[in-house]
Coordinates of N, CA and C in Angstrom, one line a residue:
X9 N 103.7 -123.5 39.1 CA 102.5 -122.9 38.6 C 101.1 -123.5 39.3
X10 N 101.3 -124.9 39.6 CA 100.0 -125.2 40.6 C 99.9 -124.5 41.9
X11 N 101.2 -124.3 42.7 CA 101.5 -123.7 43.8 C 100.7 -122.6 43.8
X12 N 101.2 -121.6 42.7 CA 100.6 -120.1 42.8 C 99.1 -120.3 42.5
X13 N 98.6 -121.3 41.4 CA 97.3 -121.0 41.1 C 96.2 -121.5 42.7
X14 N 97.1 -122.7 43.4 CA 96.4 -123.1 44.7 C 96.5 -122.0 45.5
X15 N 97.4 -121.1 45.8 CA 97.3 -120.3 46.7 C 96.3 -119.1 46.3
X16 N 96.4 -118.8 44.7 CA 95.3 -117.5 44.7 C 94.1 -117.8 44.7
X17 N 93.6 -119.2 44.2 CA 92.4 -119.4 44.3 C 91.7 -120.2 45.7
X18 N 92.6 -120.8 46.3 CA 92.4 -121.5 47.9 C 92.4 -120.8 48.9
X19 N 93.6 -120.2 49.2 CA 93.9 -119.2 50.3 C 92.8 -117.9 50.0
X20 N 92.9 -117.3 48.5 CA 92.1 -116.0 48.3 C 90.5 -116.6 48.8
X21 N 90.2 -117.6 48.3 CA 88.6 -118.1 48.7 C 88.6 -118.2 50.4
X22 N 89.5 -118.6 51.0 CA 89.4 -118.9 52.5 C 89.6 -117.5 53.1
X23 N 90.3 -116.7 52.6 CA 90.4 -115.1 53.3 C 89.1 -114.2 52.9
X24 N 88.6 -114.3 51.9 CA 87.1 -113.9 51.6 C 86.1 -114.5 52.6
X25 N 86.1 -115.9 52.6 CA 85.3 -116.3 53.4 C 85.2 -116.0 54.9
X26 N 86.5 -115.7 55.2 CA 86.8 -115.6 56.8 C 86.3 -114.1 57.1
X27 N 86.5 -113.1 56.2 CA 85.8 -111.9 56.4 C 84.3 -111.7 56.2
X28 N 83.8 -112.2 55.3 CA 82.6 -112.3 55.0 C 81.6 -113.0 56.0
X29 N 82.1 -114.2 56.5 CA 81.4 -114.8 58.0 C 81.5 -114.1 59.0
X30 N 82.5 -113.3 59.3 CA 82.7 -112.6 60.3 C 81.8 -111.3 60.5
X31 N 81.5 -110.9 59.3 CA 81.1 -109.4 59.4 C 79.7 -109.3 59.9
X32 N 78.9 -110.3 59.8 CA 77.5 -109.9 60.5 C 77.6 -110.1 62.2
X33 N 78.8 -110.9 62.5 CA 79.1 -110.8 64.1 C 79.6 -109.3 64.3
X34 N 80.6 -109.3 63.5 CA 81.2 -107.6 64.2 C 80.1 -106.4 63.7
X35 N 79.5 -106.8 63.0 CA 78.1 -105.5 62.8 C 77.2 -105.5 64.1
X36 N 77.0 -106.8 64.5 CA 76.3 -107.0 65.9 C 76.8 -106.4 66.8
X37 N 78.2 -106.6 67.2 CA 79.0 -106.2 67.9 C 79.0 -104.6 68.0
X38 N 78.8 -104.1 66.8 CA 79.0 -102.6 66.7 C 77.4 -101.9 66.8
X39 N 76.6 -102.8 67.2 CA 74.9 -102.5 67.4 C 74.2 -101.8 66.0
X40 N 74.8 -102.3 64.9 CA 74.0 -102.1 63.5 C 72.8 -102.9 63.4
X41 N 71.8 -102.3 63.0 CA 70.5 -103.4 62.7 C 70.7 -104.3 61.6
X42 N 69.8 -105.2 61.6 CA 70.0 -106.4 60.6 C 69.8 -105.8 59.2
X43 N 68.9 -104.9 59.1 CA 69.0 -104.2 57.9 C 70.3 -103.8 57.2
X44 N 71.0 -103.2 57.9 CA 72.2 -102.8 57.4 C 73.1 -103.9 57.4
X45 N 72.9 -105.0 58.1 CA 73.7 -106.2 57.6 C 73.5 -106.7 56.4
X46 N 72.2 -106.9 56.3 CA 71.6 -107.3 54.8 C 72.5 -106.5 53.8
X47 N 72.4 -105.3 53.7 CA 72.9 -104.4 52.9 C 74.1 -104.5 52.6
X48 N 75.0 -104.9 53.5 CA 76.4 -105.0 53.4 C 76.5 -106.3 52.7
X49 N 75.8 -107.5 52.6 CA 76.1 -108.7 52.3 C 75.5 -108.8 50.7
X50 N 74.5 -108.0 50.8 CA 74.1 -107.7 49.3 C 75.1 -107.0 48.2
X51 N 75.8 -106.1 48.7 CA 76.8 -105.3 48.0 C 78.2 -106.2 47.9
X52 N 78.3 -107.1 48.9 CA 79.6 -108.1 48.9 C 79.0 -109.2 47.9
X53 N 77.7 -109.7 47.7 CA 77.6 -110.6 46.7 C 77.5 -110.0 45.2
X54 N 77.3 -108.7 44.9 CA 77.4 -108.0 44.0 C 78.8 -108.0 43.5
X55 N 79.7 -107.8 44.3 CA 81.2 -107.5 44.2 C 81.6 -108.8 43.9
X56 N 81.4 -110.0 44.0 CA 81.8 -111.3 43.9 C 81.5 -111.6 42.5
X57 N 80.2 -111.2 42.0 CA 79.8 -112.0 40.9 C 79.8 -111.0 39.5
X58 N 79.4 -109.8 39.9 CA 79.4 -108.8 39.0 C 80.5 -108.7 37.8
X59 N 81.8 -108.7 38.4 CA 82.8 -108.5 37.7 C 83.1 -109.8 36.8
X60 N 82.2 -110.8 36.9 CA 82.4 -112.3 36.2 C 82.4 -111.6 34.7
X61 N 81.5 -110.7 34.4 CA 81.4 -110.4 32.9 C 82.5 -110.0 32.2
X62 N 83.3 -109.5 33.1 CA 84.7 -108.8 32.3 C 85.9 -109.2 32.5
X63 N 86.0 -110.1 33.8 CA 87.0 -110.6 34.0 C 88.0 -111.4 33.2
X64 N 87.5 -112.1 32.4 CA 88.1 -112.8 31.2 C 88.8 -112.0 30.3
X65 N 87.9 -110.9 30.1 CA 88.4 -110.0 29.0 C 89.7 -109.3 29.5
X66 N 89.6 -109.2 31.1 CA 90.9 -108.5 31.8 C 92.1 -109.2 31.7
X67 N 91.7 -110.6 31.9 CA 93.0 -111.6 32.2 C 93.8 -111.5 30.5
X68 N 92.8 -111.3 29.5 CA 93.3 -111.6 28.1 C 94.2 -110.4 27.7
X69 N 93.7 -109.1 28.4 CA 94.5 -107.9 27.8 C 95.7 -107.9 28.8
X70 N 95.2 -107.9 30.0 CA 96.6 -107.5 31.0 C 97.4 -108.7 31.4
X71 N 96.8 -109.9 31.1 CA 97.7 -111.2 31.7 C 97.0 -111.5 33.2
X72 N 97.1 -113.0 33.3 CA 96.4 -113.5 34.6 C 97.5 -113.0 35.8
X73 N 98.7 -113.0 36.0 CA 99.4 -112.5 36.9 C 99.1 -111.1 37.4
X74 N 98.7 -110.0 36.5 CA 98.5 -108.8 36.7 C 96.7 -108.7 37.4
X75 N 96.3 -109.4 36.9 CA 94.6 -109.5 37.3 C 94.8 -110.1 38.7
X76 N 95.5 -111.2 39.1 CA 95.4 -111.7 40.5 C 96.2 -110.4 41.3
X77 N 97.0 -109.8 41.2 CA 98.1 -108.9 41.7 C 96.6 -107.7 42.0
X78 N 95.9 -107.4 40.9 CA 94.9 -106.3 41.4 C 93.9 -107.0 42.4
X79 N 93.5 -108.2 42.3 CA 92.6 -108.7 43.5 C 93.3 -108.6 44.7
X80 N 94.6 -108.8 44.9 CA 95.4 -108.8 46.0 C 95.2 -107.3 46.5
X81 N 95.5 -106.3 45.6 CA 95.5 -104.9 46.1 C 94.2 -104.4 46.6
X82 N 92.9 -105.1 46.0 CA 91.6 -104.7 46.3 C 91.3 -105.5 47.9
X83 N 91.8 -106.6 47.8 CA 91.7 -107.1 49.2 C 92.4 -106.4 50.3
X84 N 93.6 -106.0 49.9 CA 94.4 -104.9 51.0 C 93.8 -103.5 51.2
X85 N 93.2 -103.1 50.2 CA 92.4 -101.9 50.5 C 91.0 -102.1 51.2
X86 N 90.6 -103.2 51.1 CA 89.2 -103.7 51.9 C 89.8 -103.8 53.5
X87 N 90.8 -104.2 53.7 CA 91.3 -104.2 55.1 C 91.8 -102.8 55.5
X88 N 92.3 -101.9 54.8 CA 92.5 -100.4 55.2 C 91.2 -99.7 55.5
X89 N 90.0 -100.1 54.6 CA 88.8 -99.4 54.9 C 88.2 -99.8 56.1
X90 N 88.4 -101.1 56.6 CA 88.0 -101.9 57.9 C 88.5 -101.2 59.0
X91 N 89.9 -100.9 58.6 CA 90.7 -100.5 59.9 C 90.5 -98.8 60.0
X92 N 90.0 -98.3 59.1 CA 89.4 -96.7 59.5 C 88.3 -96.5 59.9
X93 N 87.4 -97.4 60.3 CA 86.1 -97.2 60.7 C 85.1 -98.2 60.9
X94 N 84.0 -98.3 61.7 CA 83.0 -99.4 61.7 C 81.8 -98.8 61.5
X95 N 81.6 -97.8 60.7 CA 80.2 -97.3 60.3 C 79.8 -98.3 59.1
X96 N 78.4 -98.2 59.1 CA 77.8 -99.0 57.8 C 78.4 -98.7 56.4
X97 N 78.9 -97.5 56.1 CA 79.5 -97.2 55.1 C 80.8 -98.2 54.8
X98 N 81.5 -97.9 56.0 CA 82.9 -98.8 56.2 C 82.7 -100.1 55.7
X99 N 81.6 -100.7 56.2 CA 81.3 -102.1 56.1 C 81.1 -102.4 54.7
X100 N 80.2 -101.6 54.0 CA 79.7 -101.6 52.6 C 80.8 -101.8 51.7
X101 N 81.5 -100.4 51.9 CA 82.9 -100.5 50.9 C 83.7 -101.7 51.0
X102 N 84.1 -101.9 52.3 CA 84.9 -102.8 52.5 C 84.5 -104.3 52.1
X103 N 83.3 -104.9 52.1 CA 83.0 -106.1 51.9 C 82.8 -106.1 50.4
X104 N 82.6 -105.0 49.9 CA 82.3 -104.9 48.1 C 83.8 -104.8 47.6
X105 N 84.7 -104.5 48.2 CA 86.2 -104.7 47.6 C 86.5 -106.1 47.9
X106 N 86.2 -106.7 49.0 CA 86.7 -108.1 49.3 C 86.0 -109.2 48.1
X107 N 84.8 -108.3 47.9 CA 83.9 -109.2 46.9 C 84.8 -109.2 45.5
X108 N 85.3 -108.1 45.1 CA 85.7 -108.0 43.7 C 87.1 -108.5 43.9
X109 N 88.0 -108.5 44.7 CA 89.3 -108.8 45.0 C 89.1 -110.4 45.0
X110 N 88.2 -111.0 45.7 CA 88.0 -112.6 45.3 C 87.8 -113.1 44.1
X111 N 86.9 -112.0 43.3 CA 86.7 -112.5 41.8 C 87.7 -112.4 41.1
X112 N 88.7 -111.5 41.3 CA 89.9 -111.4 40.4 C 91.0 -112.6 40.9
X113 N 91.0 -112.8 42.1 CA 91.9 -113.7 42.7 C 91.5 -115.0 42.1
X114 N 90.4 -115.5 42.4 CA 89.9 -116.7 42.2 C 89.6 -117.2 40.6
X115 N 89.2 -116.0 39.7 CA 89.2 -116.5 38.5 C 90.8 -116.6 38.0
X116 N 91.4 -115.7 38.4 CA 92.9 -115.7 38.1 C 93.7 -116.9 38.5
X117 N 93.3 -117.5 39.5 CA 94.0 -118.7 39.8 C 93.5 -120.0 39.3
X118 N 92.2 -119.9 39.0 CA 91.5 -121.2 38.1 C 92.2 -121.4 36.5
X119 N 92.2 -119.7 36.1 CA 92.8 -119.8 34.6 C 94.2 -120.2 34.8
X120 N 95.0 -119.8 35.7 CA 96.4 -120.2 35.9 C 96.6 -121.8 36.1
X121 N 95.6 -122.3 36.6 CA 95.5 -123.6 37.0 C 95.5 -124.5 35.5
X122 N 94.9 -124.1 34.6 CA 94.8 -124.6 33.3 C 96.3 -124.9 32.7
X123 N 97.1 -124.0 33.0 CA 98.5 -124.0 32.4 C 99.5 -125.0 33.6
X124 N 99.1 -126.0 34.6 CA 99.8 -126.4 35.4 C 99.8 -128.0 35.2
X125 N 99.1 -128.4 34.2 CA 98.9 -129.7 34.1 C 99.0 -130.4 32.6
X126 N 99.4 -131.6 32.0 CA 99.1 -132.0 31.0 C 97.7 -132.7 31.0
X127 N 97.4 -133.0 29.6 CA 95.7 -133.2 29.6 C 95.7 -134.6 30.2
X128 N 96.5 -135.4 30.3 CA 96.2 -136.7 31.1 C 96.4 -136.6 32.7
X129 N 96.6 -135.4 33.1 CA 96.7 -135.2 34.5 C 95.6 -134.0 34.8
X130 N 94.7 -133.7 34.0 CA 93.7 -132.7 34.4 C 92.9 -133.2 35.5
X131 N 92.1 -134.3 35.6 CA 91.1 -134.4 36.6 C 91.8 -134.6 38.0
X132 N 93.1 -135.2 37.8 CA 93.7 -135.1 39.3 C 94.1 -134.0 39.7
X133 N 94.3 -133.2 38.9 CA 95.1 -131.7 39.2 C 93.7 -130.8 39.7
X134 N 92.6 -130.7 38.9 CA 91.6 -130.1 39.3 C 91.0 -130.7 40.8
X135 N 91.1 -131.8 40.8 CA 90.3 -132.5 42.0 C 91.4 -132.1 43.2
X136 N 92.7 -132.2 43.3 CA 93.5 -131.5 44.3 C 93.2 -130.3 44.7
X137 N 93.1 -129.5 43.4 CA 92.7 -128.1 43.8 C 91.4 -127.8 44.3
X138 N 90.5 -128.5 43.9 CA 89.2 -128.1 44.6 C 89.3 -128.5 46.0
X139 N 89.9 -129.8 46.3 CA 90.0 -130.3 47.7 C 91.0 -129.1 48.5
X140 N 91.8 -128.3 48.1 CA 92.6 -127.3 48.8 C 91.6 -126.2 49.1
X141 N 90.7 -125.8 47.9 CA 89.9 -124.6 47.8 C 88.9 -125.0 49.0
X142 N 88.3 -126.0 49.1 CA 87.3 -126.2 49.9 C 87.7 -126.6 51.4
X143 N 88.9 -127.1 51.6 CA 89.2 -127.5 52.9 C 89.7 -126.1 53.5
X144 N 90.3 -125.3 52.6 CA 90.8 -123.8 53.4 C 89.4 -123.1 53.6
X145 N 88.4 -123.0 53.0 CA 87.0 -122.4 53.1 C 86.4 -122.9 54.4
X146 N 86.5 -124.1 54.6 CA 85.8 -124.9 55.7 C 86.5 -124.5 56.9
X147 N 88.0 -124.6 56.8 CA 88.7 -124.1 58.2 C 88.5 -122.5 58.6
X148 N 88.3 -121.7 57.3 CA 88.2 -120.4 57.7 C 86.6 -120.0 58.3
X149 N 85.6 -120.9 57.6 CA 84.5 -120.5 58.5 C 84.4 -121.0 59.9
X150 N 85.0 -122.4 60.1 CA 85.0 -122.4 61.4 C 85.8 -121.6 62.4
X151 N 86.6 -120.9 61.8 CA 87.8 -119.9 62.6 C 87.0 -118.9 62.8
X152 N 86.5 -118.2 61.9 CA 85.9 -116.7 61.6 C 85.2 -116.3 63.0
X153 N 84.1 -117.0 63.4 CA 83.6 -116.5 64.4 C 84.2 -116.6 65.8
X154 N 85.2 -117.5 65.9 CA 86.0 -117.7 67.4 C 86.9 -116.1 67.1
X155 N 87.6 -116.2 66.1 CA 88.4 -115.1 65.9 C 87.9 -113.6 66.2
X156 N 86.8 -113.4 65.3 CA 86.1 -112.0 65.8 C 85.6 -111.7 67.2
X157 N 85.1 -113.0 67.8 CA 84.7 -112.8 69.3 C 85.8 -112.6 70.2
X158 N 87.2 -113.4 69.9 CA 88.3 -113.1 71.0 C 89.2 -112.1 70.6
X159 N 89.7 -112.0 69.4 CA 90.6 -111.0 68.9 C 90.2 -109.7 68.5
X160 N 89.0 -109.7 67.9 CA 88.3 -108.4 67.4 C 88.1 -108.4 65.8
X161 N 87.4 -107.5 65.4 CA 87.2 -107.2 64.0 C 88.7 -106.6 63.3
X162 N 89.2 -105.7 64.0 CA 90.3 -105.0 63.5 C 91.7 -106.0 63.6
X163 N 91.8 -106.8 64.5 CA 93.0 -107.7 64.7 C 92.8 -108.9 63.6
X164 N 91.4 -109.2 63.4 CA 91.4 -110.3 62.2 C 91.6 -109.7 60.8
X165 N 91.3 -108.5 60.7 CA 91.6 -107.8 59.3 C 93.1 -107.7 59.4
X166 N 93.8 -107.2 60.4 CA 95.3 -107.3 60.3 C 95.9 -108.6 59.9
X167 N 95.1 -109.6 60.5 CA 95.7 -110.8 60.2 C 96.0 -111.4 58.9
X168 N 94.8 -111.0 58.0 CA 94.7 -111.5 56.6 C 95.9 -110.6 55.9
X169 N 96.7 -109.8 56.4 CA 97.7 -109.2 55.5 C 98.9 -110.0 55.2
X170 N 99.4 -110.7 56.2 CA 100.5 -111.5 55.9 C 100.3 -112.4 54.5
X171 N 98.9 -113.2 54.6 CA 98.7 -114.1 53.8 C 98.6 -113.5 52.3
X172 N 98.0 -112.0 52.2 CA 98.1 -111.6 50.9 C 99.4 -111.2 50.7
X173 N 100.2 -111.0 51.3 CA 101.7 -110.8 50.9 C 102.2 -112.1 50.6
X174 N 102.0 -113.1 51.1 CA 102.7 -114.4 50.6 C 102.0 -114.8 49.3
X175 N 100.5 -114.5 49.3 CA 100.2 -114.8 47.6 C 100.9 -113.8 46.8
X176 N 101.1 -112.7 46.8 CA 101.8 -111.7 46.1 C 102.9 -112.1 45.7
X177 N 103.8 -112.5 47.1 CA 105.1 -112.9 46.5 C 105.4 -114.0 45.5
X178 N 104.6 -115.2 45.7 CA 104.2 -116.3 44.8 C 104.2 -115.7 43.4
X179 N 103.2 -114.8 43.2 CA 102.7 -114.4 41.9 C 104.0 -113.7 41.2
X180 N 104.8 -112.8 42.0 CA 105.6 -112.0 41.6 C 106.9 -112.9 41.1
X181 N 107.1 -113.7 41.8 CA 108.1 -115.1 41.7 C 107.7 -115.6 40.5
X182 N 106.6 -116.1 40.3 CA 106.2 -116.6 39.0 C 106.5 -116.0 37.7
X183 N 105.9 -114.4 37.6 CA 106.2 -113.7 36.7 C 107.7 -113.4 36.5
X184 N 108.5 -113.4 37.2 CA 109.7 -113.3 37.3 C 110.5 -114.3 36.5
X185 N 110.1 -115.6 37.1 CA 110.6 -116.9 36.4 C 110.1 -116.8 35.1
X186 N 108.8 -116.7 34.6 CA 108.6 -116.4 33.4 C 109.2 -115.6 32.3
X187 N 109.6 -114.6 33.1 CA 110.4 -113.5 32.1 C 111.9 -114.0 32.2
X188 N 112.2 -114.5 32.9 CA 113.8 -115.2 32.9 C 113.8 -116.1 31.8
X189 N 112.6 -117.1 31.6 CA 113.0 -118.0 30.6 C 112.3 -117.5 29.3
X190 N 111.5 -116.5 29.4 CA 111.1 -116.1 28.0 C 112.2 -115.3 27.3
X191 N 112.9 -114.5 28.0 CA 114.2 -113.6 27.4 C 115.3 -114.3 27.3
X192 N 115.9 -114.0 25.9 CA 116.9 -114.7 25.4 C 118.2 -114.4 26.2
X193 N 119.0 -115.3 27.0 CA 120.1 -115.0 27.7 C 119.8 -115.0 28.9
X194 N 118.6 -115.2 29.6 CA 118.1 -114.8 30.8 C 118.0 -115.9 31.4
X195 N 118.7 -117.2 31.2 CA 118.6 -118.4 31.8 C 118.5 -119.5 30.8
X196 N 118.0 -120.7 31.8 CA 117.7 -121.8 31.1 C 116.2 -121.6 30.4
X197 N 116.0 -122.1 29.2 CA 115.0 -121.8 28.6 C 114.0 -123.2 29.1
X198 N 112.8 -122.6 29.2 CA 111.7 -123.8 29.5 C 111.6 -124.7 28.4
X199 N 111.4 -126.2 28.7 CA 111.4 -127.1 27.8 C 110.2 -127.0 27.1
X200 N 110.1 -127.3 25.7 CA 108.8 -127.5 25.1 C 107.8 -128.3 25.5
X201 N 106.6 -127.7 25.4 CA 105.7 -128.4 26.2 C 105.3 -128.2 27.6
X202 N 106.3 -127.6 28.3 CA 106.2 -127.6 29.8 C 105.3 -126.6 30.2
X203 N 104.7 -126.7 31.0 CA 103.6 -125.8 31.7 C 104.1 -124.6 31.9
X204 N 103.4 -123.4 31.4 CA 103.8 -122.0 31.6 C 104.9 -121.5 30.5
X205 N 105.6 -122.5 29.6 CA 106.6 -122.2 29.0 C 106.1 -121.1 27.8
X206 N 107.0 -120.2 27.1 CA 106.5 -119.6 26.4 C 105.4 -118.4 26.6
X207 N 105.5 -117.9 27.8 CA 104.6 -116.9 28.5 C 105.5 -115.7 29.1
X208 N 105.2 -114.5 29.1 CA 105.6 -113.4 29.6 C 105.2 -113.3 31.2
X209 N 105.8 -112.1 31.8 CA 105.3 -112.0 33.0 C 104.0 -111.6 33.2
X210 N 103.0 -111.2 32.4 CA 101.8 -111.0 32.4 C 101.0 -112.0 32.0
X211 N 101.6 -113.3 31.6 CA 100.8 -114.4 31.2 C 100.4 -114.6 29.9
X212 N 101.0 -113.8 29.0 CA 100.6 -113.7 27.7 C 101.5 -114.7 26.9
X213 N 101.1 -115.1 25.8 CA 101.9 -116.2 24.8 C 103.0 -115.2 24.1
X214 N 104.4 -116.1 24.2 CA 105.4 -115.5 24.0 C 106.1 -116.8 23.1
X215 N 106.9 -116.4 22.0 CA 107.7 -117.5 21.4 C 108.7 -118.1 22.3
X216 N 108.6 -119.6 22.1 CA 110.0 -120.1 23.0 C 111.1 -120.0 22.4
X217 N 112.0 -119.5 23.4 CA 113.4 -119.7 22.7 C 114.2 -120.9 22.3
X218 N 114.5 -121.1 21.3 CA 115.3 -122.2 21.2 C 114.4 -123.4 20.2
X219 N 113.4 -123.1 19.7 CA 112.3 -123.9 19.1 C 112.9 -123.6 17.6
X220 N 113.1 -124.8 16.9 CA 113.1 -124.7 15.4 C 112.0 -124.2 14.6
X221 N 112.2 -123.5 13.4 CA 111.1 -123.0 12.6 C 109.8 -123.9 12.8
X222 N 108.7 -123.6 12.6 CA 107.6 -124.1 12.5 C 107.6 -124.9 10.9
X223 N 108.0 -124.1 10.0 CA 108.0 -124.8 8.7 C 109.3 -125.6 8.5
X224 N 110.0 -125.6 9.4 CA 111.2 -126.6 8.9 C 111.3 -128.2 8.8
X225 N 112.4 -128.8 8.6 CA 112.1 -130.4 8.4 C 111.9 -130.9 9.8
X226 N 112.3 -130.3 10.9 CA 112.2 -131.0 12.2 C 110.8 -130.6 12.7
X227 N 110.3 -129.4 12.4 CA 109.1 -129.3 12.6 C 108.0 -130.2 11.8
X228 N 108.4 -130.5 10.5 CA 107.4 -131.2 9.7 C 107.2 -132.6 10.5
X229 N 108.6 -133.4 10.8 CA 108.7 -134.6 11.1 C 107.8 -134.7 12.6
X230 N 107.8 -133.5 13.3 CA 106.9 -133.5 14.5 C 105.5 -133.5 14.3
X231 N 105.1 -132.9 13.1 CA 103.6 -132.8 12.9 C 103.2 -134.1 12.2
X232 N 103.8 -134.8 11.7 CA 103.4 -136.1 10.7 C 102.8 -137.1 11.9
X233 N 103.4 -137.5 12.8 CA 102.6 -138.2 13.9 C 101.5 -137.8 14.4
X234 N 101.4 -136.3 14.6 CA 100.1 -135.7 15.1 C 99.1 -135.9 14.3
X235 N 99.5 -135.6 12.9 CA 98.3 -135.7 12.0 C 97.8 -137.2 11.6
X236 N 98.6 -137.9 11.7 CA 98.1 -139.5 11.9 C 97.2 -139.6 12.8
X237 N 97.8 -139.5 14.3 CA 96.8 -139.7 15.3 C 95.5 -139.0 15.1
X238 N 95.4 -137.7 14.6 CA 94.2 -137.1 14.5 C 93.1 -137.8 13.6
X239 N 93.9 -138.2 12.3 CA 93.1 -138.9 11.5 C 92.5 -140.3 11.9
X240 N 93.4 -140.8 12.5 CA 92.9 -142.4 13.2 C 91.8 -141.9 14.2
X241 N 91.9 -140.9 15.0 CA 90.8 -140.5 15.9 C 89.6 -140.2 15.1
X242 N 89.8 -139.4 14.1 CA 88.2 -139.1 13.1 C 88.1 -140.3 12.8
X243 N 88.5 -141.1 12.1 CA 88.1 -142.4 11.7 C 87.3 -143.3 12.5
X244 N 88.0 -143.4 13.8 CA 87.1 -144.1 14.7 C 85.8 -143.5 14.9
X245 N 85.9 -142.0 15.3 CA 84.4 -141.8 15.5 C 83.7 -141.7 14.4
X246 N 84.0 -141.6 13.1 CA 83.2 -141.8 11.8 C 82.5 -143.2 11.8
X247 N 83.5 -144.3 12.3 CA 83.1 -145.6 12.3 C 82.1 -145.9 13.4
X248 N 82.3 -145.1 14.4 CA 81.1 -145.4 15.6 C 79.9 -144.9 15.1
X249 N 79.9 -143.6 14.4 CA 78.5 -143.0 14.2 C 77.8 -143.7 12.8
X250 N 78.6 -144.5 12.0 CA 78.0 -145.2 11.2 C 77.4 -146.6 11.9
X251 N 78.1 -147.0 12.8 CA 77.5 -148.1 13.5 C 76.2 -147.8 14.2
X252 N 76.3 -146.6 14.9 CA 74.7 -146.3 15.7 C 73.8 -146.1 14.6
X253 N 74.2 -145.5 13.4 CA 73.1 -145.2 12.5 C 72.4 -146.3 11.8
X254 N 73.6 -147.5 11.9 CA 72.9 -149.0 11.1 C 72.0 -149.4 12.5
X255 N 72.4 -149.6 13.6 CA 71.4 -149.9 14.5 C 70.2 -149.2 14.7
X256 N 70.2 -147.7 14.5 CA 68.7 -147.1 14.6 C 68.0 -147.4 13.5
X257 N 68.5 -147.8 12.0 CA 67.6 -148.4 11.1 C 67.1 -149.4 11.5

C-alpha cells in the first residue's frame, strides 16, 4: 500500500512539476508571448486546486483506486493534447488536464497513505513519504529545463507515458490484491488490523472474511481491554484538567 501511495503522490507530483516547469520554456521556443504563457499557468493552477472541493467526495463514492486511475487518464490525455499541436489552446488544455490529473493522483495517494501504517508508525511513514515527494519534485525541476532544451517538448511528453503506465500497473495490482483478499475462497485472507484489509478493489470498506461475529464471546473478550484502556486514558485526562483548574485558582 505504501509503495502505491508513494508512486501516486511522489511520482505524480514529479511528472506534473516536470511538465509545468518546462511549459514556459517550450512556449518561448514556439514564439508565444509572455501573456499567453501566464494564461496557461493560470489555468494550470486552477486545474490543480479547484477539484480539491470535490475530490474527497469522489474518493468516498468511487474509491481511492478509481480516482487515482482517473488522474492517470487525465495526465495521459494531456500528453495526447500536447503531441497534437503547439498552439496556445493546446498548451491551455494540456496544462489544465495536468493540473486536474495531479490533484486526483496526489489526493488519492495521500488518502491511500493513511491505510499504510499503524498509529505508532504515523510520523515516520508520513516523513518518508514527504521526503520521496519533494526529492522527486526537486529532481524533476532540475531536469525539466535540460530535457525540453535538448530533447524537445514532444519527446519530453512521450517520456512521461512509461511512468504513468508504471503507476497504473501498481494501482491495478493493489486493486486485484484487495479483491483477492476480500472475496471468500480467493486466497489467503488479510490478517485482522492489517493495512488495507477489508477493502474492495475501489478502496471501499468490506467485512473481513473469517472474523468472529462482533457480538460473540470472542468479540466481547477483545473489547474489554480496549474499553479499560479508554477509561484509563479518560481518567488521566480528567485528572490533568482538575490539576490545571486548581493551579489556576
